[in-house]
């Protein structure tokens, strides 16, 4: 038995035989051709076929992982149509009089190297995409189809890493888990595993050896471990863990359709935080009351240029329609700090977390912001949508947003475009400034949602990205709880509701405290919805005064 440590990116235990995924990457030879024009025609025909394949893959991906997950294939189509890329291939064929395969492979390698050496993280990530596009062209030129998992038995899929094309084409019924040598928490493999709700471990490194192919293995996503050829005792323990997971899931599923009411009759909404349209389906599966935080920046992070009003409208409309009447709170663009987008050309900052981000950026780039607000307004005719503005520090910012909304509503009325006239407007309370003037802000908006991640960071003066300060990053700090108390009291005095959408919302040790403070809604990741609902039903607020006294003011 061998234990290989990696990083778990999707929980659960899977037991089965390891199957190394073969991507059939071509060994390309350089051959002289007599007829360069004919070879160029071969390439053009291959490019047309590859474009058709990518279109079909995009349609398949929309059905399996949603619009946002499918956008990667639109990026690949754009790369395939890129004039510089195509001209490089054509130039090599014509000038060197060589075969199309060599021209494609050489161009793919050159462009991949060029992207990987760029400073911008988004552009560096395109290196893998240009390789994927070039490999697809090579398979078409060789007359090969895409590689799939063969055999009838479901397996644990092992690979160095998987490209978007490969992950979407896998027969999901034959995948028990993923185990990869490379990858990141936001790799396509990790995202797909979480969407499929199957275990996955990445970053196994050289320990993931091909000699383990077809060997019985176990993936423990929670522990971040691959166990090769487990002994009987380990196998029994892992199977017991599987059973416990299944029993816990069954217990949670029994809560479906039940109200989120404490033992003493207090009701609270439990919503889901989502990062894409695909995740909205997961919110529905988890029986969330709605979406308390729809991170709209995924539309910007996954695009190579500013998303159009039409693209944004389609995403927001789909989210509203999927939840069929349940509330979807769309957070306006929160780019900056740790979320950088190359085409925004943001300046380098010494303290980006304290800098040019979120509503500051949006109010500065008004036309971009108006495009997003108009898309949300138009989509509001098709679902129960609300708008939430992040990183607010002043009443003036809120009034500027309201003025923009009023102007856009007037334009839409004049054009005869339907929208929800009463669409709620809320703000995130994630700065100490906003918490301290919550009484004034509450007069301007319809609801508050407390972003505890940033509120903790700013209140404690601790960069949450700094590993050296991790031991000091204490979201249970009394200062945080006192600010939350102040925000809730200010909201209720003004007659508006208040939620918590940061990571603390899923902290079961604080559920009773939030209820005692009077929080009206908790919004957590889809996978935590049922656990929070169970905790709510176990709470008894007979200790409310004791809890409030311990927090203080």
Coordinates of C-alpha atoms in Angstrom, one line a residue:
X1 CA 0.0 0.0 0.0
X2 CA 1.2 3.5 -0.9
X3 CA -0.3 6.8 0.2
X4 CA 0.3 9.8 -2.1
X5 CA -0.5 13.2 -0.7
X6 CA -2.0 16.0 -2.8
X7 CA -4.7 18.6 -2.5
X8 CA -8.3 17.7 -2.2
X9 CA -10.5 19.9 -4.3
X10 CA -13.8 17.9 -4.1
X11 CA -14.7 15.9 -1.1
X12 CA -15.8 12.3 -0.7
X13 CA -14.3 8.8 -1.0
X14 CA -14.1 6.8 -4.3
X15 CA -12.7 3.2 -4.6
X16 CA -11.9 1.7 -8.0
X17 CA -9.2 0.9 -10.5
X18 CA -6.9 3.7 -11.6
X19 CA -7.1 4.5 -15.3
X20 CA -4.5 6.7 -16.9
X21 CA -6.2 9.0 -19.4
X22 CA -4.5 8.8 -22.8
X23 CA -4.7 12.1 -24.8
X24 CA -3.2 10.6 -28.0
X25 CA -0.8 13.5 -28.4
X26 CA 0.8 13.3 -31.8
X27 CA 4.5 12.6 -32.5
X28 CA 5.0 15.1 -35.4
X29 CA 7.7 14.7 -38.1
X30 CA 8.9 17.4 -40.4
X31 CA 8.3 16.4 -44.0
X32 CA 9.0 18.2 -47.2
X33 CA 6.0 18.6 -49.5
X34 CA 6.1 19.3 -53.3
X35 CA 2.7 21.0 -53.3
X36 CA 2.5 23.6 -50.6
X37 CA -0.9 24.8 -51.9
X38 CA -2.4 21.4 -51.4
X39 CA -1.0 21.2 -47.9
X40 CA -2.4 24.6 -47.1
X41 CA -5.8 23.3 -48.2
X42 CA -5.4 20.3 -45.9
X43 CA -4.9 22.7 -43.0
X44 CA -7.9 24.8 -43.9
X45 CA -10.1 21.8 -44.1
X46 CA -8.8 20.5 -40.7
X47 CA -9.4 24.0 -39.2
X48 CA -13.0 23.9 -40.5
X49 CA -13.6 20.4 -39.0
X50 CA -12.0 21.5 -35.7
X51 CA -14.3 24.6 -35.5
X52 CA -17.3 22.3 -36.0
X53 CA -16.1 20.0 -33.2
X54 CA -15.6 22.9 -30.9
X55 CA -19.1 24.2 -31.6
X56 CA -20.5 20.7 -30.8
X57 CA -18.4 20.6 -27.6
X58 CA -19.7 24.0 -26.5
X59 CA -23.3 22.8 -27.0
X60 CA -22.6 19.7 -25.0
X61 CA -20.8 21.7 -22.2
X62 CA -23.8 24.1 -21.9
X63 CA -26.0 21.1 -21.0
X64 CA -23.5 19.6 -18.6
X65 CA -21.7 22.5 -16.9
X66 CA -23.6 25.6 -17.9
X67 CA -22.9 28.6 -20.1
X68 CA -19.9 29.7 -18.0
X69 CA -18.2 26.3 -18.2
X70 CA -18.9 26.3 -22.0
X71 CA -17.2 29.6 -22.6
X72 CA -13.8 28.0 -22.8
X73 CA -14.7 26.5 -26.1
X74 CA -15.7 29.9 -27.4
X75 CA -12.2 31.0 -26.5
X76 CA -10.8 28.0 -28.4
X77 CA -12.9 28.9 -31.4
X78 CA -11.5 32.4 -31.3
X79 CA -7.9 31.1 -31.0
X80 CA -8.6 28.8 -34.0
X81 CA -9.8 31.9 -36.0
X82 CA -7.0 34.2 -34.8
X83 CA -5.3 35.7 -37.8
X84 CA -1.8 35.7 -36.3
X85 CA -2.1 32.0 -35.4
X86 CA -3.4 31.0 -38.8
X87 CA -1.0 33.2 -40.7
X88 CA 1.9 31.6 -38.8
X89 CA 0.8 28.1 -39.8
X90 CA 0.2 29.2 -43.5
X91 CA 3.6 31.0 -43.6
X92 CA 5.5 27.9 -42.4
X93 CA 3.8 25.7 -44.9
X94 CA 4.4 28.0 -47.8
X95 CA 7.9 29.3 -47.0
X96 CA 9.4 26.0 -45.8
X97 CA 7.3 23.7 -48.0
X98 CA 6.5 21.4 -45.1
X99 CA 3.6 19.3 -44.0
X100 CA 0.7 20.9 -42.2
X101 CA 1.2 18.8 -39.0
X102 CA 4.7 20.3 -38.5
X103 CA 3.4 23.8 -39.2
X104 CA 0.6 23.4 -36.6
X105 CA 2.9 21.8 -34.0
X106 CA 5.6 24.5 -34.4
X107 CA 3.1 27.4 -34.2
X108 CA 1.3 25.8 -31.2
X109 CA 4.7 25.5 -29.4
X110 CA 5.7 29.1 -30.3
X111 CA 2.4 30.6 -29.2
X112 CA 2.2 28.6 -26.1
X113 CA 5.7 29.7 -25.1
X114 CA 4.8 33.3 -25.8
X115 CA 1.7 33.2 -23.6
X116 CA 3.5 31.4 -20.8
X117 CA 6.1 34.1 -20.6
X118 CA 3.6 37.0 -20.2
X119 CA 3.2 38.9 -16.9
X120 CA -0.6 38.8 -16.9
X121 CA -2.0 35.7 -15.2
X122 CA -5.0 35.5 -17.5
X123 CA -2.7 35.5 -20.6
X124 CA -0.4 32.9 -19.1
X125 CA -3.4 30.6 -18.7
X126 CA -4.0 30.8 -22.4
X127 CA -0.8 28.8 -23.0
X128 CA -2.7 25.5 -22.2
X129 CA -5.6 26.6 -24.4
X130 CA -3.4 27.2 -27.5
X131 CA -1.9 23.7 -27.0
X132 CA -5.4 22.2 -26.7
X133 CA -6.4 23.9 -30.0
X134 CA -3.2 22.8 -31.8
X135 CA -3.6 19.2 -30.5
X136 CA -7.1 19.1 -31.8
X137 CA -5.9 20.2 -35.3
X138 CA -3.3 17.5 -35.2
X139 CA -5.9 14.8 -34.4
X140 CA -8.1 16.0 -37.2
X141 CA -5.1 16.0 -39.7
X142 CA -4.3 12.4 -38.5
X143 CA -7.9 11.3 -38.9
X144 CA -8.3 10.6 -35.2
X145 CA -11.3 11.2 -33.0
X146 CA -11.1 12.6 -29.5
X147 CA -9.8 10.3 -26.8
X148 CA -12.4 8.8 -24.5
X149 CA -12.4 6.3 -21.6
X150 CA -13.0 2.8 -22.9
X151 CA -14.3 -0.2 -21.0
X152 CA -17.5 -0.7 -19.0
X153 CA -16.2 -0.5 -15.5
X154 CA -16.3 3.0 -13.8
X155 CA -12.7 4.1 -13.0
X156 CA -10.7 6.7 -11.1
X157 CA -9.3 8.9 -13.9
X158 CA -5.6 9.7 -13.5
X159 CA -3.7 12.3 -15.6
X160 CA -1.0 14.9 -15.5
X161 CA -3.9 17.3 -15.9
X162 CA -6.9 17.5 -18.2
X163 CA -7.8 20.1 -20.8
X164 CA -11.3 21.5 -21.1
X165 CA -11.9 19.5 -24.2
X166 CA -10.9 16.3 -22.4
X167 CA -13.0 16.9 -19.3
X168 CA -16.2 17.7 -21.2
X169 CA -15.8 14.6 -23.5
X170 CA -15.4 12.1 -20.6
X171 CA -18.3 9.7 -20.1
X172 CA -19.4 11.0 -16.7
X173 CA -21.1 7.6 -15.9
X174 CA -17.6 6.0 -16.0
X175 CA -15.8 8.5 -13.8
X176 CA -15.6 7.7 -10.0
X177 CA -13.1 10.4 -9.2
X178 CA -10.1 12.4 -10.5
X179 CA -6.5 12.1 -9.5
X180 CA -4.0 14.4 -11.3
X181 CA -0.3 15.2 -10.9
X182 CA -0.8 18.9 -11.6
X183 CA -3.7 21.3 -11.5
X184 CA -5.1 23.9 -9.2
X185 CA -8.2 24.4 -7.1
X186 CA -9.6 26.4 -10.1
X187 CA -8.5 24.0 -12.8
X188 CA -11.0 22.6 -15.2
X189 CA -10.7 19.2 -13.5
X190 CA -11.4 20.6 -10.1
X191 CA -14.4 22.6 -11.4
X192 CA -15.9 19.6 -13.2
X193 CA -15.4 17.4 -10.1
X194 CA -17.3 19.8 -7.9
X195 CA -20.0 20.2 -10.5
X196 CA -20.3 16.4 -10.8
X197 CA -20.0 16.2 -6.9
X198 CA -17.4 13.4 -7.1
X199 CA -14.0 13.2 -5.2
X200 CA -10.9 14.8 -6.7
X201 CA -7.3 15.2 -5.6
X202 CA -4.8 17.3 -7.5
X203 CA -1.1 18.1 -7.2
X204 CA 0.0 14.5 -6.6
X205 CA 3.2 15.1 -8.5
X206 CA 5.6 12.5 -9.6
X207 CA 4.1 10.1 -7.1
X208 CA 1.3 9.5 -9.6
X209 CA 3.2 6.8 -11.5
X210 CA 1.9 5.0 -14.6
X211 CA 2.9 1.6 -13.1
X212 CA -0.3 2.0 -11.0
X213 CA -2.5 1.8 -14.1
X214 CA -5.4 -0.6 -13.5
X215 CA -4.4 -1.0 -9.8
X216 CA -7.2 -0.8 -7.2
X217 CA -7.0 2.6 -5.6
X218 CA -9.0 5.0 -3.4
X219 CA -9.3 8.8 -3.6
X220 CA -10.1 10.6 -0.4
X221 CA -11.1 14.1 -1.4
X222 CA -11.5 15.4 2.1
X223 CA -8.0 14.2 3.1
X224 CA -6.4 15.1 -0.2
X225 CA -5.0 11.6 -0.7
X226 CA -4.6 8.8 -3.2
X227 CA -4.2 5.4 -1.7
X228 CA -2.7 2.9 -4.1
X229 CA -3.5 -0.8 -3.5
X230 CA -5.0 -0.3 0.0
X231 CA -4.7 -3.1 2.5
X232 CA -7.8 -4.8 3.9
X233 CA -7.9 -2.6 7.1
X234 CA -7.5 0.7 5.1
X235 CA -10.1 -0.5 2.6
X236 CA -12.6 -1.3 5.4
X237 CA -12.0 2.1 7.0
X238 CA -12.5 3.9 3.6
X239 CA -15.7 2.0 2.9
X240 CA -17.0 2.9 6.3
X241 CA -16.2 6.5 5.6
X242 CA -18.2 6.1 2.3
X243 CA -21.1 4.8 4.2
X244 CA -21.0 7.6 6.8
X245 CA -20.9 10.1 4.0
X246 CA -23.9 8.5 2.3
X247 CA -25.8 8.4 5.6
X248 CA -25.0 12.0 6.3
X249 CA -26.1 13.0 2.8
X250 CA -29.4 10.9 3.2
X251 CA -30.1 12.7 6.5
X252 CA -29.5 16.1 4.9
X253 CA -31.7 15.2 1.9
X254 CA -34.5 14.4 4.4
X255 CA -34.6 18.2 5.1
X256 CA -35.7 18.9 1.5
X257 CA -39.0 20.8 1.6
X258 CA -38.7 21.4 5.3
X259 CA -38.8 24.9 6.8
X260 CA -35.7 26.5 8.3
X261 CA -37.2 27.0 11.7
X262 CA -35.5 26.8 15.1
X263 CA -36.9 24.8 18.0
X264 CA -38.5 27.9 19.4
X265 CA -40.1 29.0 16.1
X266 CA -37.6 31.5 14.7
X267 CA -37.4 31.4 10.8
X268 CA -34.3 32.2 8.7
X269 CA -33.7 32.0 5.0
X270 CA -30.8 29.8 3.8
X271 CA -29.6 30.8 0.3
X272 CA -26.6 29.7 -1.8
X273 CA -23.5 31.6 -3.0
X274 CA -22.8 30.8 -6.7
X275 CA -20.0 31.7 -9.1
X276 CA -21.7 30.9 -12.4
X277 CA -25.0 29.9 -14.1
X278 CA -23.9 26.3 -13.8
X279 CA -23.8 26.7 -10.0
X280 CA -27.3 28.0 -10.0
X281 CA -28.4 24.4 -10.8
X282 CA -26.5 23.2 -7.8
X283 CA -28.3 25.7 -5.6
X284 CA -31.6 24.3 -6.8
X285 CA -30.4 20.7 -6.2
X286 CA -29.4 21.6 -2.6
X287 CA -33.0 23.0 -2.1
X288 CA -31.6 26.5 -1.3
X289 CA -34.3 29.2 -0.8
X290 CA -32.6 31.3 -3.5
X291 CA -29.2 32.7 -4.4
X292 CA -27.9 35.2 -1.9
X293 CA -24.7 36.0 -3.9
X294 CA -24.3 35.6 -7.6
X295 CA -20.7 36.5 -8.4
X296 CA -21.1 38.3 -11.8
X297 CA -17.4 38.7 -12.3
X298 CA -17.1 35.2 -13.7
X299 CA -18.5 36.7 -17.0
X300 CA -15.5 39.0 -17.0
X301 CA -12.8 36.6 -15.7
X302 CA -13.6 33.9 -18.3
X303 CA -13.8 36.3 -21.3
X304 CA -11.0 37.7 -23.4
X305 CA -12.8 41.1 -23.6
X306 CA -15.6 42.9 -21.9
X307 CA -18.8 40.8 -22.0
X308 CA -21.5 42.4 -24.0
X309 CA -24.9 43.4 -22.6
X310 CA -26.4 40.5 -24.5
X311 CA -24.0 38.0 -23.0
X312 CA -24.7 39.3 -19.5
X313 CA -28.5 39.4 -20.1
X314 CA -28.4 35.8 -21.2
X315 CA -26.6 34.7 -18.0
X316 CA -28.8 36.7 -15.6
X317 CA -32.0 35.6 -17.4
X318 CA -30.9 32.0 -17.2
X319 CA -30.2 32.2 -13.5
X320 CA -33.6 33.8 -12.8
X321 CA -35.5 31.2 -15.0
X322 CA -33.7 28.2 -13.4
X323 CA -34.7 29.3 -9.9
X324 CA -38.3 29.9 -11.1
X325 CA -39.4 32.6 -8.7
X326 CA -36.8 32.2 -6.0
X327 CA -34.7 35.3 -5.3
X328 CA -31.4 35.7 -7.2
X329 CA -29.2 38.5 -5.8
X330 CA -26.7 39.5 -8.4
X331 CA -23.5 41.2 -7.0
X332 CA -22.3 43.8 -9.4
X333 CA -18.7 43.5 -10.8
X334 CA -16.1 42.9 -8.1
X335 CA -12.8 43.0 -10.0
X336 CA -9.5 44.1 -8.5
X337 CA -7.4 43.1 -5.5
X338 CA -6.9 39.3 -5.9
X339 CA -9.2 39.1 -9.0
X340 CA -7.3 40.6 -12.0
X341 CA -8.4 40.7 -15.6
X342 CA -5.8 41.4 -18.2
X343 CA -8.0 43.4 -20.6
X344 CA -9.0 45.8 -17.7
X345 CA -5.4 47.1 -17.7
X346 CA -5.5 47.8 -14.0
X347 CA -2.5 49.7 -12.5
X348 CA -0.1 47.8 -10.3
X349 CA -0.8 48.7 -6.6
X350 CA 1.2 48.3 -3.4
X351 CA -2.0 47.4 -1.5
X352 CA -4.5 46.1 -4.0
X353 CA -7.0 44.9 -1.3
X354 CA -7.3 48.5 -0.3
X355 CA -7.2 49.9 -3.8
X356 CA -9.0 50.2 -7.1
X357 CA -11.7 47.6 -7.0
X358 CA -15.4 46.8 -7.1
X359 CA -17.7 49.8 -6.9
X360 CA -14.8 52.2 -7.1
X361 CA -13.8 50.8 -10.5
X362 CA -17.4 50.6 -11.7
X363 CA -18.2 54.2 -10.8
X364 CA -15.0 55.3 -12.5
X365 CA -15.8 53.3 -15.7
X366 CA -19.4 54.3 -15.9
X367 CA -20.3 53.0 -19.3
X368 CA -19.0 49.5 -18.4
X369 CA -21.1 49.6 -15.2
X370 CA -24.2 50.9 -17.0
X371 CA -23.9 48.0 -19.5
X372 CA -24.1 45.5 -16.5
X373 CA -26.9 47.3 -14.8
X374 CA -29.0 47.5 -18.0
X375 CA -28.5 43.8 -18.5
X376 CA -29.7 43.0 -15.0
X377 CA -32.7 45.3 -15.4
X378 CA -33.7 43.6 -18.6
X379 CA -33.3 40.1 -17.1
X380 CA -35.4 41.1 -14.1
X381 CA -38.5 40.7 -16.4
X382 CA -37.8 36.9 -16.4
X383 CA -37.0 36.2 -12.8
X384 CA -37.0 37.4 -9.2
X385 CA -33.7 39.4 -9.3
X386 CA -32.1 41.8 -7.0
X387 CA -29.0 44.0 -7.3
X388 CA -26.2 44.1 -4.7
X389 CA -23.3 46.5 -4.7
X390 CA -20.0 45.5 -3.1
X391 CA -17.2 47.4 -1.3
X392 CA -19.4 50.4 -0.3
X393 CA -17.9 52.9 2.1
X394 CA -20.2 55.9 1.8
X395 CA -23.8 57.1 1.3
X396 CA -22.6 59.1 -1.8
X397 CA -21.6 55.9 -3.6
X398 CA -25.0 54.4 -3.1
X399 CA -26.7 57.6 -4.3
X400 CA -24.6 57.6 -7.5
X401 CA -25.6 54.0 -8.2
X402 CA -29.3 54.8 -7.6
X403 CA -29.0 57.8 -10.0
X404 CA -27.5 55.5 -12.7
X405 CA -30.3 53.0 -12.1
X406 CA -33.0 55.7 -12.3
X407 CA -31.5 57.0 -15.6
X408 CA -31.4 53.5 -17.1
X409 CA -35.0 52.7 -16.0
X410 CA -36.2 55.9 -17.7
X411 CA -34.4 54.9 -20.9
X412 CA -35.9 51.4 -20.8
X413 CA -39.4 52.7 -20.2
X414 CA -39.0 55.1 -23.2
X415 CA -37.9 52.1 -25.4
X416 CA -40.8 50.0 -24.2
X417 CA -38.5 47.4 -22.6
X418 CA -40.1 45.5 -19.7
X419 CA -38.2 45.2 -16.4
X420 CA -39.1 44.8 -12.7
X421 CA -39.9 48.4 -11.6
X422 CA -39.4 47.3 -7.9
X423 CA -36.2 45.4 -8.3
X424 CA -34.5 45.6 -4.9
X425 CA -31.2 47.3 -4.4
X426 CA -28.9 46.2 -1.6
X427 CA -25.3 46.6 -0.6
X428 CA -22.6 44.5 0.9
X429 CA -21.3 45.5 4.3
X430 CA -17.7 44.5 4.1
X431 CA -15.8 47.5 5.3
X432 CA -15.7 48.9 8.8
X433 CA -16.8 52.3 7.4
X434 CA -20.0 50.8 6.0
X435 CA -20.7 48.9 9.3
X436 CA -20.2 52.1 11.3
X437 CA -22.6 54.2 9.2
X438 CA -25.1 51.3 8.6
X439 CA -27.9 53.5 10.1
X440 CA -27.4 56.0 7.3
X441 CA -26.9 53.5 4.6
X442 CA -30.1 51.6 5.6
X443 CA -32.1 54.6 4.7
X444 CA -31.0 54.3 1.0
X445 CA -31.3 50.6 0.2
X446 CA -33.6 47.6 0.5
X447 CA -31.3 45.1 2.2
X448 CA -27.8 44.5 3.6
X449 CA -25.6 41.4 3.0
X450 CA -22.5 41.2 5.3
X451 CA -19.4 40.0 3.5
X452 CA -17.5 38.6 6.5
X453 CA -14.3 37.7 4.5
X454 CA -13.4 41.2 3.7
X455 CA -15.0 42.7 6.9
X456 CA -12.7 40.5 8.9
X457 CA -9.6 41.4 6.8
X458 CA -10.2 45.1 7.0
X459 CA -11.2 45.2 10.7
X460 CA -8.3 43.1 11.9
X461 CA -5.8 44.8 9.4
X462 CA -4.8 41.3 8.2
X463 CA -4.3 40.4 4.5
X464 CA -6.3 37.2 4.2
X465 CA -4.0 36.1 1.3
X466 CA -0.9 36.3 3.6
X467 CA -0.1 32.8 5.0
X468 CA 2.2 34.2 7.7
X469 CA -0.8 35.9 9.3
X470 CA -3.2 33.0 9.1
X471 CA -3.0 32.3 12.8
X472 CA -4.1 35.9 13.5
X473 CA -7.0 35.9 11.0
X474 CA -9.9 35.3 13.5
X475 CA -13.4 35.8 12.0
X476 CA -14.8 34.9 15.5
X477 CA -13.1 38.0 16.9
X478 CA -15.4 40.0 19.2
X479 CA -14.9 43.1 17.1
X480 CA -16.4 41.3 14.0
X481 CA -19.4 40.1 15.9
X482 CA -20.0 43.6 17.4
X483 CA -19.9 45.1 14.0
X484 CA -22.4 42.5 12.7
X485 CA -24.7 43.3 15.7
X486 CA -24.5 47.0 14.9
X487 CA -25.4 46.3 11.2
X488 CA -28.3 44.1 12.0
X489 CA -29.8 46.5 14.5
X490 CA -29.4 49.4 12.1
X491 CA -31.1 47.4 9.3
X492 CA -34.1 46.4 11.4
X493 CA -34.6 49.9 12.8
X494 CA -34.9 51.0 9.1
X495 CA -37.2 48.1 8.3
X496 CA -34.9 46.3 5.9
X497 CA -33.5 42.7 6.2
X498 CA -29.9 41.7 6.6
X499 CA -28.0 38.5 5.5
X500 CA -24.5 37.1 5.9
X501 CA -22.9 35.9 2.6
X502 CA -19.2 35.5 3.7
X503 CA -17.6 32.2 4.7
X504 CA -18.8 32.6 8.3
X505 CA -22.3 31.9 7.1
X506 CA -21.4 28.2 6.8
X507 CA -19.6 28.1 10.2
X508 CA -22.0 25.9 12.1
X509 CA -20.4 27.0 15.4
X510 CA -21.8 30.5 14.8
X511 CA -25.3 29.6 13.4
X512 CA -26.9 30.1 16.9
X513 CA -25.0 33.4 17.3
X514 CA -26.3 34.7 14.0
X515 CA -29.8 33.8 14.9
X516 CA -29.4 35.5 18.3
X517 CA -28.1 38.6 16.6
X518 CA -31.3 38.7 14.4
X519 CA -29.7 37.9 11.0
X520 CA -32.5 37.2 8.5
X521 CA -30.6 35.2 5.9
X522 CA -27.5 33.0 5.6
X523 CA -26.0 32.5 2.1
X524 CA -23.4 29.7 1.8
X525 CA -21.9 27.4 -0.9
X526 CA -24.5 25.0 -2.4
X527 CA -22.8 22.0 -0.8
X528 CA -23.3 23.5 2.7
X529 CA -26.9 24.6 2.4
X530 CA -28.5 21.4 3.9
X531 CA -25.9 21.2 6.7
X532 CA -26.8 24.9 7.7
X533 CA -30.5 24.1 7.5
X534 CA -30.0 21.1 9.8
X535 CA -28.1 23.3 12.3
X536 CA -30.8 26.0 12.2
X537 CA -33.5 23.4 13.1
X538 CA -31.3 22.2 16.0
X539 CA -31.0 25.7 17.5
X540 CA -33.0 26.9 20.6
X541 CA -32.7 30.6 21.2
X542 CA -33.4 30.4 25.0
X543 CA -29.7 31.5 25.4
X544 CA -30.1 34.6 23.3
X545 CA -29.6 37.2 26.0
X546 CA -26.5 35.2 27.3
X547 CA -25.0 35.2 23.7
X548 CA -25.7 39.0 23.2
X549 CA -24.2 39.8 26.6
X550 CA -21.0 37.9 25.7
X551 CA -20.6 39.8 22.5
X552 CA -21.2 43.2 24.0
X553 CA -21.5 46.4 22.0

